[in-house]
Coordinates of C-alpha atoms in Angstrom, one line a residue:
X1 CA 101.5 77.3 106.6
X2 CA 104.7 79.0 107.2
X3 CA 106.8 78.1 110.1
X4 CA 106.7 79.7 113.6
X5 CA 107.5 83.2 114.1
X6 CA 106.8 86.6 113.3
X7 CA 102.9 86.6 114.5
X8 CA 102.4 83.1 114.0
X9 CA 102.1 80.7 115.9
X10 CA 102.9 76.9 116.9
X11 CA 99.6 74.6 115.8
X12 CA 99.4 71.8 118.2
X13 CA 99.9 68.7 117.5
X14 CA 96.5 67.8 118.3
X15 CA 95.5 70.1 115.4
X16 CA 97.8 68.2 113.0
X17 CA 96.8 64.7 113.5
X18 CA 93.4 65.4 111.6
X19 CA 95.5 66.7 108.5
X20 CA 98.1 64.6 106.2
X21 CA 101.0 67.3 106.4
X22 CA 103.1 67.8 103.4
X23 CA 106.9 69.4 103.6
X24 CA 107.3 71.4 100.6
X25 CA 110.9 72.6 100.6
X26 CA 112.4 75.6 98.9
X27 CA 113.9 75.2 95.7
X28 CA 117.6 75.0 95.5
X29 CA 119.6 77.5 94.2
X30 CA 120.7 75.6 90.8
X31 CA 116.8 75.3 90.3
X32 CA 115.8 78.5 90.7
X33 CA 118.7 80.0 88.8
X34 CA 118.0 77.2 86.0
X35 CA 114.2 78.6 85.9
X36 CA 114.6 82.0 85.7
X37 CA 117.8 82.3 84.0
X38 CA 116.3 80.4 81.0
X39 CA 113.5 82.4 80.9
X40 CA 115.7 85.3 80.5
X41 CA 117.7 84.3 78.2
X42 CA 114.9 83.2 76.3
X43 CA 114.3 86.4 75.8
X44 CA 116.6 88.2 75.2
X45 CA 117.6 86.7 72.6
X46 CA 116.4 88.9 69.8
X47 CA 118.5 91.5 71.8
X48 CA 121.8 93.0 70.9
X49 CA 125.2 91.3 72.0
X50 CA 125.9 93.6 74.7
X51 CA 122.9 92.8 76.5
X52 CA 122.5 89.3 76.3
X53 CA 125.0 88.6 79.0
X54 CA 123.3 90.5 81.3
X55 CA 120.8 87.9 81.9
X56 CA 123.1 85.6 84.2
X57 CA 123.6 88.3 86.0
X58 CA 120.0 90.1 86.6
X59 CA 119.2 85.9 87.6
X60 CA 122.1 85.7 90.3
X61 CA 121.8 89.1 92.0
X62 CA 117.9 88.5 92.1
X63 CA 118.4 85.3 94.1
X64 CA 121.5 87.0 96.1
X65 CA 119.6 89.8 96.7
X66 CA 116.6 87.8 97.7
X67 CA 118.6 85.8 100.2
X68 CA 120.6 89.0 102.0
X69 CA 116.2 90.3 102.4
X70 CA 115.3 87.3 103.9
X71 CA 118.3 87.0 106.1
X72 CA 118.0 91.2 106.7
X73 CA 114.4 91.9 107.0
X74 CA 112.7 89.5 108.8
X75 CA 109.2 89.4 110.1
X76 CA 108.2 90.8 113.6
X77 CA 105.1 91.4 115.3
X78 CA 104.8 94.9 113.8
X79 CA 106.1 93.7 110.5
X80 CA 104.1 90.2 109.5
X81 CA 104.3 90.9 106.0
X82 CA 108.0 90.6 105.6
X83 CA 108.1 87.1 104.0
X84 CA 109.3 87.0 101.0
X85 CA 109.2 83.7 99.1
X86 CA 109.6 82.2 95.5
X87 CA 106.8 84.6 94.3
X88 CA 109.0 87.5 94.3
X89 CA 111.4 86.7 92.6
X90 CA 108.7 85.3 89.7
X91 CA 107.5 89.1 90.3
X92 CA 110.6 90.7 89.4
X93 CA 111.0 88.6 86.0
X94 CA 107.6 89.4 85.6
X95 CA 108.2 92.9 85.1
X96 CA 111.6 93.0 83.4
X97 CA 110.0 90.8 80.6
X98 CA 108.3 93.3 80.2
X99 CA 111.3 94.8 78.1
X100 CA 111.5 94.7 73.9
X101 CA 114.4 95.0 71.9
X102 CA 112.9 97.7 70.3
X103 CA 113.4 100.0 73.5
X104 CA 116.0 98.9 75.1
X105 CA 119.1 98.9 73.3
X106 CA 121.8 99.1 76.0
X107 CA 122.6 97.3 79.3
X108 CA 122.3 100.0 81.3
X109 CA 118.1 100.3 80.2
X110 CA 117.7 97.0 81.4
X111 CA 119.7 97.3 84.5
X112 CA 117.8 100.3 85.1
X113 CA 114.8 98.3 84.6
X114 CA 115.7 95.8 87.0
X115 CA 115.9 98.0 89.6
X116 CA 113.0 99.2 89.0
X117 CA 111.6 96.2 89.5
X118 CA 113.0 94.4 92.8
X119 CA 112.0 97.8 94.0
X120 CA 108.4 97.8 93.5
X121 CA 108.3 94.1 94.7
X122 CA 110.3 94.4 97.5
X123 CA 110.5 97.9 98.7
X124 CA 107.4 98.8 98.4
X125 CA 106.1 96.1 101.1
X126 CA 108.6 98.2 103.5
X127 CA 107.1 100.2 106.4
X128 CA 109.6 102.6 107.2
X129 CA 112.8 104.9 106.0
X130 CA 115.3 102.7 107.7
X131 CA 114.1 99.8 106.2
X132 CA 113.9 100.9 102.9
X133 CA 117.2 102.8 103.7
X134 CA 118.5 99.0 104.0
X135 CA 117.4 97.2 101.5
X136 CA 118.7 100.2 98.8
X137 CA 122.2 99.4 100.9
X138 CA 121.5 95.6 99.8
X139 CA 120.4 96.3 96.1
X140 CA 123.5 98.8 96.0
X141 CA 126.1 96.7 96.7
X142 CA 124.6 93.8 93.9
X143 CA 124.9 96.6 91.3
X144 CA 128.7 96.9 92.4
X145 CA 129.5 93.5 92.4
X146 CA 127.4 92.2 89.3
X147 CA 127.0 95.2 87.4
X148 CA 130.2 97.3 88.4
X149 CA 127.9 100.6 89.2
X150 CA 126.7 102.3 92.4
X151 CA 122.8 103.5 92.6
X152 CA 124.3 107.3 92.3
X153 CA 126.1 106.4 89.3
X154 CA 123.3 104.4 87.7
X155 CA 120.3 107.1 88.2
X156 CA 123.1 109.9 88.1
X157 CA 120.8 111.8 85.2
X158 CA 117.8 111.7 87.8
X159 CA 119.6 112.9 90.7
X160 CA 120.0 109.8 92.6
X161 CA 116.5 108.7 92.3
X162 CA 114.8 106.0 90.3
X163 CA 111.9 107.0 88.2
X164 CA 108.9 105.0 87.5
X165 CA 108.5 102.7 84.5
X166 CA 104.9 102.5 82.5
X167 CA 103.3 101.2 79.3
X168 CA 101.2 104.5 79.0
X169 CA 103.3 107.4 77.7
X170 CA 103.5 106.4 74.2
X171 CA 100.7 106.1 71.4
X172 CA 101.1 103.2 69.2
X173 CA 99.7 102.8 65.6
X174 CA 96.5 100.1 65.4
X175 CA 96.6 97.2 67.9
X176 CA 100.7 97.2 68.9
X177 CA 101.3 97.6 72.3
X178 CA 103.1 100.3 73.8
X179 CA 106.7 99.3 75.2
X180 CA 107.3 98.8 78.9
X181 CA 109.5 101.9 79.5
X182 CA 111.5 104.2 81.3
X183 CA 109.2 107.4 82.2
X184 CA 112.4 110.1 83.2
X185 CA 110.2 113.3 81.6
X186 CA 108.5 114.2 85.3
X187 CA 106.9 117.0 83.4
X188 CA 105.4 115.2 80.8
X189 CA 104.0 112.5 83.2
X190 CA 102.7 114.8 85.4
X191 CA 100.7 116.7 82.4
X192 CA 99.5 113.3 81.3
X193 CA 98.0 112.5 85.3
X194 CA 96.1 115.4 85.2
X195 CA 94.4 115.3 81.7
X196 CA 93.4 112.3 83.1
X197 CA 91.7 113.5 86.2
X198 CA 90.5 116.4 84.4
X199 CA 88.8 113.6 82.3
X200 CA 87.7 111.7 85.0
X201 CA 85.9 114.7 86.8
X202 CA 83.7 115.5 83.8
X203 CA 82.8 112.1 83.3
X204 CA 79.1 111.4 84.1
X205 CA 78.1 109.9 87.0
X206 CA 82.0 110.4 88.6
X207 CA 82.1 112.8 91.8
X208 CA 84.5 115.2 91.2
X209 CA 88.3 114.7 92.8
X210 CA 90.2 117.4 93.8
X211 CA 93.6 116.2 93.7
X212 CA 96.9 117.9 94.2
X213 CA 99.0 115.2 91.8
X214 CA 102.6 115.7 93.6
X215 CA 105.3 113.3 92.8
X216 CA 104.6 111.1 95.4
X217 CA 100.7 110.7 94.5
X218 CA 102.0 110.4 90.9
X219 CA 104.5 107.5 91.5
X220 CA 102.1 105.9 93.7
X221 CA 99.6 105.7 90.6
X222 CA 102.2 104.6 88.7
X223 CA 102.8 101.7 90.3
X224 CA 99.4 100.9 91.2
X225 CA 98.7 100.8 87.4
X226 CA 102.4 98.1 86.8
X227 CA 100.4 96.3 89.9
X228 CA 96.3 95.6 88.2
X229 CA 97.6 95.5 84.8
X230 CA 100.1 92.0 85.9
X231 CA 97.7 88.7 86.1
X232 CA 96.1 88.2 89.6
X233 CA 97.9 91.5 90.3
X234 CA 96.4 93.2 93.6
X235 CA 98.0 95.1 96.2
X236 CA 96.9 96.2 99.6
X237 CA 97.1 100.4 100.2
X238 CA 98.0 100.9 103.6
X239 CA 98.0 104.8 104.8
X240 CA 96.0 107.5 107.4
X241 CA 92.6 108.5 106.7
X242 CA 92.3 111.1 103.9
X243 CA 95.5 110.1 102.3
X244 CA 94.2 109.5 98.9
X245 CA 94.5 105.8 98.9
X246 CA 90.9 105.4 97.4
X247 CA 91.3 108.2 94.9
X248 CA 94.1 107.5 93.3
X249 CA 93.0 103.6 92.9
X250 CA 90.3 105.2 91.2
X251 CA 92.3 107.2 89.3
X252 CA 94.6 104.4 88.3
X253 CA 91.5 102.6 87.4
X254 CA 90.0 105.5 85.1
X255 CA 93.7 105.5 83.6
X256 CA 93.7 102.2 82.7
X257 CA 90.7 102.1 81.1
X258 CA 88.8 99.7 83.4
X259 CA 85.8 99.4 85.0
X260 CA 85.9 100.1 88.9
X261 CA 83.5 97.8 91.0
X262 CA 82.7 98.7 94.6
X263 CA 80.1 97.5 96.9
X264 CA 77.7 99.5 98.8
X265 CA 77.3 99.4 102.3
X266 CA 73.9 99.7 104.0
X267 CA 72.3 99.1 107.7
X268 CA 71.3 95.6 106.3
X269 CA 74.5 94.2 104.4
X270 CA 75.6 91.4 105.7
X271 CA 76.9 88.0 104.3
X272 CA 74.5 87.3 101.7
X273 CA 75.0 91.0 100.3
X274 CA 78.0 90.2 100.2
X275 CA 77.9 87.1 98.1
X276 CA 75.5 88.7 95.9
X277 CA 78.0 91.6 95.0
X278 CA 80.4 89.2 94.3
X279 CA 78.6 86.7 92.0
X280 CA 77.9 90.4 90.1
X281 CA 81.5 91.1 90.2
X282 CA 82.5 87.2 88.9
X283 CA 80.3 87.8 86.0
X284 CA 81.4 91.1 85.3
X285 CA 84.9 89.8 84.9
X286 CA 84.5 86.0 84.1
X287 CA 81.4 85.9 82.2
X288 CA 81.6 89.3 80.2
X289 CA 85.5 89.3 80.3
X290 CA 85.7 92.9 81.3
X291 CA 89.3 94.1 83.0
X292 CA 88.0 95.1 86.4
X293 CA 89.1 97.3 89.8
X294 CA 87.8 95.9 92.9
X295 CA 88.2 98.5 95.3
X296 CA 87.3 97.3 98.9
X297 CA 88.1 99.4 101.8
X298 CA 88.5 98.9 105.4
X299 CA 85.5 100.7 106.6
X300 CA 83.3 97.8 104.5
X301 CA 84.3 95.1 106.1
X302 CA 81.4 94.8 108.2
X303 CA 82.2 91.2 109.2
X304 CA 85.4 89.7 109.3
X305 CA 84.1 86.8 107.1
X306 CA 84.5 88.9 104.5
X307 CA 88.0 88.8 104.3

């Protein structure tokens, strides 16, 4: 239970004197820098010299950075979504240790990576150009102070722009896993999206999807993909009708090599349906361990007790 504000609202005291309320504050800024930071360092220690300090830094411009969103970007009626809490920040070191010394051999990969990262978890929740016009502001002026280099100067070799990062470019020999990295060959990514639909379409029992896979459509896959393949990853596509939302989650799905699971809506579904698709969808992944896509759209929500 967040406190009042931005679409929610005050719960009488009436309410409250039927619960025993616990106060859980926010963890101060020594703790959160002593969590994170040692879990960077911890790994980057099999890393050459030059990057190992960078660590301390990626920790305190994360929390900085964190703080100037919160205090930036707050949450209005048209904008509930805009809390950001401790979760984030566990997202972002979520991705960047992601990284292997194999690949990334210089401080500017990682600080490329990192990017990369508070973008997806922060500003990809944002609704609109000014926003994320903003927060790139924010992130810009941690890069100077931390890093000593502008956005322009980082991403100079991509014209300003930062390119999406993936684990599904490169082939790997037997069972290692392909690195998390940098995907800056916009050619060779798009050729790779659409062997894939191509695949997709002529698999049996698919209906076909004619896509036009622009950069935009292929980003957006790209970043649902970082998104299901995380643990308890799942992310809300918000868009018009006919924007592609459910075809490229079933693309991304297809991509990834797992198994898409959608319910079917009929005159008679109702609550129990409901249940009953799920219990198949909790023994899909739980009993027979399968890596699963729940894709639920709005138009199925037939009652609002299935959310």
């Amino acid at each position: 239970m967040g406190h009042p504000g931005g679409g929610r609202t005050v719960i009488s005291p009436r309410v409250l004197s039927s619960f025993h309320v616990i106060n859980v504050t926010f963890p101060s800024e020594a703790a959160i820098k002593r969590i994170f930071g040692t879990l960077i360092n911890t790994k980057l220690v099999d890393f050459d010299e030059e990057i190992k300090p960078v660590g301390e830094l990626i920790t305190a411009a994360t929390y900085e950075l964190y703080q100037h969103v919160c205090a930036e970007l707050l949450p209005t009626p048209d904008k509930p979504h805009y809390v950001f809490n401790l979760r984030d920040i566990s997202r972002v070191f979520e991705g960047v240790l992601q990284m292997t010394s194999d690949f990334y051999d210089s401080k500017e990969g990682v600080v490329r990576l990192w990017v990369h990262e508070m973008s997806r978890v922060f500003s990809d929740r944002l609704i609109n150009d000014a926003d994320r016009e903003t927060f790139k502001g924010l992130l810009n002026n941690e890069l100077e102070r931390k890093f000593n280099v502008g956005w322009d100067r980082l991403f100079r070799d991509q014209g300003g722009h930062c390119p999406p990062f993936g684990d599904f470019m490169r082939e790997m020999a037997g069972d290692k896993k392909a690195p998390y990295e940098e995907m800056s060959d916009p050619v060779a990514l798009k050729k790779y999206m659409e062997d894939k639909l191509e695949d997709y379409n002529m698999e049996p029992g698919n209906s076909a999807m004619d896509l036009v896979l622009f950069r935009d459509a292929i980003e957006h896959v790209c970043r649902l993909r970082r998104v299901i393949t995380m643990p308890r990853g799942h992310s809300m596509l918000v868009g018009v009708g006919g924007s592609g939302r459910q075809s490229l989650g079933k693309l991304t799905a297809y991509a990834t090599e797992y198994e898409l699971f959608q319910v079917e809506i009929s005159r008679q579904y109702r609550k129990a349906e409901f249940h009953e698709d799920l219990r198949k969808l909790y023994d899909l992944v739980g009993v027979q361990g399968k890596p699963t896509v729940f894709l639920f759209n709005d138009t199925q929500v037939v009652e609002k007790s299935f959310l």
